[in-house]
Amino acid sequence: MDSSALDDPRRHSDDTWIVIPLYNEETVIGRVVDELRAHFEHVVCIDDGSTDASIAAAAAAGARIIRHPVNLGQGAALQTGFEYAVNQPGARYLVTFDADGQHRIEDAMLMLDLAKQEDVAIVFGSRFLDDRTNPGVLKRIVLKTAVWVTNKTTGLQLTDAHNGLRVIRTDAAAQIHLEQDRMAHASEIVLKLGRTKLPWREFPVEVLYTDYSKAKGQSLLNSVNILVDLLVR
């Protein structure tokens, strides 16, 4: 990819699908989708049994919608998104992106640049490769423990195994079948992507812990859920 192409804000629009698991995010999902659509033609939200107006907000912003009639968990939503995206004409990459506004589109774009320039199949976002993200002391301890457990069980050596921002080439995604529906699906993704033996990289990203996500209590609770799921699966 030449330097002039790197200045094009829609350089990944045609061959990339953004996959967003969606559950009760009506107040933010419209903005998230709208901002993504400035860069990507293809955005699909897998609504996992939302009981609010999330579907209407996402659709109004231009996302395609796939519905789970009941809440099956984020792992199931991602699996549905993988199966949908890899079967779309022209799809070469997919990006997993959270619905709550914590991920930066700039990071996703740069991760796609890396995947294409170095011909790697998987790029994992990591909030621990630089100091832009401050998750807090307790959350950092929990996440670092989860990384240690994941690395021991998968054989990969990651610095952040539970970051929802990932770039996955469709030939890799086609080999994934997630069975963990709750938070442990993040470790399962690492394990199954590692088994593909396809080349991978990590890339430094910033996670934005917003007032919205903090108010919902997602930050620490999700981290604790990760550890519980890892230990009991």
Coordinates of C-alpha atoms in Angstrom, one line a residue:
M1 CA 0.0 0.0 0.0
D2 CA 1.6 3.3 -1.1
S3 CA 1.8 6.4 1.1
S4 CA -1.0 8.2 -0.8
A5 CA -3.4 5.3 -0.2
L6 CA -2.7 5.5 3.5
D7 CA -4.3 9.0 3.5
D8 CA -7.6 7.7 2.1
P9 CA -10.1 7.4 5.0
R10 CA -12.1 4.8 3.1
R11 CA -9.1 2.7 2.0
H12 CA -10.5 -0.4 3.7
S13 CA -14.2 0.2 2.8
D14 CA -14.7 -2.4 0.1
D15 CA -13.1 -5.5 1.5
T16 CA -13.7 -5.2 5.3
W17 CA -16.8 -5.9 7.4
I18 CA -17.2 -4.4 10.9
V19 CA -18.8 -6.9 13.2
I20 CA -20.5 -5.5 16.3
P21 CA -22.1 -7.6 19.1
L22 CA -25.0 -5.5 20.3
Y23 CA -27.0 -5.6 23.5
N24 CA -28.9 -2.7 25.0
E25 CA -26.7 0.2 23.7
E26 CA -29.4 2.4 22.3
T27 CA -27.9 5.6 23.6
V28 CA -24.5 5.1 21.9
I29 CA -24.8 2.6 19.1
G30 CA -26.1 5.1 16.6
R31 CA -23.1 7.4 17.0
V32 CA -20.7 4.4 16.9
V33 CA -22.2 3.1 13.6
D34 CA -22.4 6.6 12.1
E35 CA -18.7 7.2 12.7
L36 CA -17.7 3.8 11.4
R37 CA -19.8 4.3 8.2
A38 CA -17.6 7.3 7.3
H39 CA -14.8 4.8 6.8
F40 CA -16.4 1.5 6.1
E41 CA -19.3 0.5 3.8
H42 CA -20.1 -2.7 5.6
V43 CA -21.1 -2.6 9.2
V44 CA -23.2 -5.4 10.7
C45 CA -24.7 -5.4 14.2
I46 CA -25.7 -8.7 15.8
D47 CA -28.4 -7.8 18.2
D48 CA -28.3 -10.3 21.0
G49 CA -31.8 -10.0 22.3
S50 CA -31.8 -6.3 23.2
T51 CA -34.9 -5.0 25.0
D52 CA -34.4 -1.4 24.2
A53 CA -34.2 0.6 20.9
S54 CA -30.7 -0.5 19.9
I55 CA -31.9 -2.1 16.7
A56 CA -33.7 1.0 15.5
A57 CA -30.7 3.2 16.4
A58 CA -28.2 1.0 14.6
A59 CA -30.3 0.6 11.5
A60 CA -31.0 4.3 11.3
A61 CA -27.2 4.9 11.2
G62 CA -26.8 2.5 8.3
A63 CA -25.9 -0.8 9.9
R64 CA -27.2 -4.2 8.7
I65 CA -28.9 -6.0 11.5
I66 CA -28.9 -9.7 12.4
R67 CA -31.2 -10.5 15.4
H68 CA -31.0 -13.1 18.1
P69 CA -34.5 -13.4 19.5
V70 CA -33.1 -14.1 22.9
N71 CA -29.8 -13.1 24.7
L72 CA -27.2 -15.8 23.9
G73 CA -24.1 -14.0 25.0
Q74 CA -21.3 -12.1 23.2
G75 CA -19.5 -15.2 22.0
A76 CA -22.6 -16.4 20.2
A77 CA -23.1 -12.9 18.7
L78 CA -19.6 -12.9 17.4
Q79 CA -20.0 -16.4 15.9
T80 CA -23.1 -15.2 14.1
G81 CA -21.2 -12.2 12.8
F82 CA -18.2 -14.3 11.6
E83 CA -20.5 -16.7 9.7
Y84 CA -22.3 -13.8 8.1
A85 CA -19.2 -11.7 7.2
V86 CA -17.1 -14.5 5.7
N87 CA -19.8 -15.3 3.2
Q88 CA -20.2 -11.8 1.8
P89 CA -18.9 -11.2 -1.7
G90 CA -15.5 -9.4 -1.7
A91 CA -15.0 -9.8 2.1
R92 CA -11.3 -10.3 2.9
Y93 CA -11.1 -8.9 6.5
L94 CA -13.5 -8.5 9.4
V95 CA -13.0 -6.2 12.4
T96 CA -14.6 -7.0 15.8
F97 CA -15.7 -3.7 17.4
D98 CA -17.4 -3.0 20.6
A99 CA -20.8 -1.3 20.6
D100 CA -20.2 1.0 23.6
G101 CA -17.8 3.5 22.1
Q102 CA -14.6 2.3 23.8
H103 CA -12.7 1.5 20.6
R104 CA -11.0 4.0 18.3
I105 CA -11.7 3.8 14.5
E106 CA -8.1 5.2 13.9
D107 CA -6.7 2.1 15.6
A108 CA -8.9 -0.3 13.5
M109 CA -7.6 1.5 10.4
L110 CA -4.0 1.2 11.4
M111 CA -4.5 -2.5 12.3
L112 CA -5.9 -3.2 8.9
D113 CA -2.9 -1.3 7.3
L114 CA -0.6 -3.6 9.2
A115 CA -2.5 -6.8 8.2
K116 CA -2.3 -5.9 4.5
Q117 CA 1.3 -4.5 4.5
E118 CA 2.7 -7.5 6.4
D119 CA 0.3 -10.1 5.1
V120 CA -0.8 -11.3 8.5
A121 CA -4.1 -13.0 9.2
I122 CA -4.8 -11.8 12.7
V123 CA -4.0 -8.5 14.4
F124 CA -4.9 -8.3 18.1
G125 CA -5.4 -4.9 19.7
S126 CA -3.5 -4.4 22.9
R127 CA -4.0 -1.7 25.5
F128 CA -0.8 -2.7 27.3
L129 CA 1.8 -2.0 24.5
D130 CA 1.8 1.7 25.4
D131 CA 0.6 3.9 28.2
R132 CA -2.3 5.7 26.6
T133 CA -4.9 3.5 28.3
N134 CA -5.4 3.7 32.1
P135 CA -7.8 0.9 33.1
G136 CA -7.2 1.4 36.8
V137 CA -5.1 -0.6 39.2
L138 CA -7.7 -3.4 40.0
K139 CA -8.8 -3.8 36.4
R140 CA -5.2 -4.0 35.3
I141 CA -4.4 -6.7 37.8
V142 CA -7.5 -8.7 36.7
L143 CA -6.7 -8.3 33.0
K144 CA -3.0 -9.2 33.4
T145 CA -4.1 -12.3 35.3
A146 CA -6.5 -13.2 32.5
V147 CA -3.7 -12.8 30.0
W148 CA -1.4 -15.1 32.0
V149 CA -4.1 -17.8 32.1
T150 CA -4.9 -17.4 28.4
N151 CA -1.3 -17.6 27.4
K152 CA -0.8 -20.7 29.4
T153 CA -3.8 -22.4 27.9
T154 CA -3.3 -21.3 24.3
G155 CA 0.5 -21.3 23.8
L156 CA 0.4 -17.7 22.3
Q157 CA 2.2 -14.9 24.1
L158 CA -0.1 -11.9 24.1
T159 CA 0.0 -8.8 26.2
D160 CA -3.8 -8.3 26.1
A161 CA -5.9 -11.3 25.4
H162 CA -9.3 -9.8 26.1
N163 CA -9.4 -6.7 24.0
G164 CA -12.5 -6.7 21.7
L165 CA -10.8 -4.9 18.9
R166 CA -9.3 -7.4 16.5
V167 CA -8.7 -7.7 12.7
I168 CA -9.2 -11.2 11.4
R169 CA -8.7 -12.2 7.8
T170 CA -11.7 -14.2 6.5
D171 CA -9.7 -17.4 5.9
A172 CA -8.9 -17.4 9.6
A173 CA -12.4 -16.4 10.7
A174 CA -13.9 -19.2 8.6
Q175 CA -12.0 -21.7 10.8
I176 CA -13.5 -20.4 14.0
H177 CA -16.5 -21.9 15.8
L178 CA -17.0 -20.3 19.2
E179 CA -18.7 -22.5 21.8
Q180 CA -18.1 -20.2 24.8
D181 CA -21.0 -17.8 24.9
R182 CA -20.0 -15.6 27.9
M183 CA -16.8 -13.6 28.5
A184 CA -14.5 -16.7 28.1
H185 CA -15.1 -16.5 24.4
A186 CA -12.2 -14.0 24.2
S187 CA -9.8 -16.7 25.3
E188 CA -11.5 -19.2 23.0
I189 CA -10.9 -16.9 20.0
V190 CA -7.2 -16.7 20.9
L191 CA -7.0 -20.5 21.2
K192 CA -8.7 -21.2 17.9
L193 CA -7.0 -18.5 16.0
G194 CA -3.7 -19.9 17.3
R195 CA -4.6 -23.3 16.0
T196 CA -5.0 -22.0 12.5
K197 CA -1.1 -21.5 12.5
L198 CA -1.7 -18.4 10.4
P199 CA 0.6 -15.4 11.1
W200 CA -0.5 -12.9 13.7
R201 CA 0.6 -9.6 15.4
E202 CA -0.3 -7.4 18.2
F203 CA -0.9 -3.6 17.8
P204 CA -1.0 -0.9 20.4
V205 CA -4.5 0.6 20.8
E206 CA -6.2 3.0 23.2
V207 CA -9.4 1.9 25.0
L208 CA -11.6 4.8 26.0
Y209 CA -13.2 4.1 29.4
T210 CA -16.0 6.6 29.0
D211 CA -18.4 8.0 31.6
Y212 CA -21.1 5.9 29.8
S213 CA -19.3 2.6 30.2
K214 CA -18.2 3.4 33.8
A215 CA -21.8 4.3 34.7
K216 CA -22.9 0.9 33.4
G217 CA -20.3 -0.8 35.6
Q218 CA -18.9 -2.7 32.6
S219 CA -15.2 -2.1 33.1
L220 CA -14.5 -4.0 36.3
L221 CA -17.5 -6.4 36.1
N222 CA -16.5 -7.7 32.7
S223 CA -13.0 -8.3 33.9
V224 CA -14.2 -10.3 36.9
N225 CA -16.5 -12.2 34.6
I226 CA -13.6 -13.1 32.4
L227 CA -11.7 -14.6 35.3
V228 CA -14.7 -16.5 36.5
D229 CA -15.4 -17.9 33.1
L230 CA -11.8 -18.9 32.5
L231 CA -11.6 -20.7 35.8
V232 CA -14.9 -22.6 35.6
R233 CA -15.1 -23.6 31.9

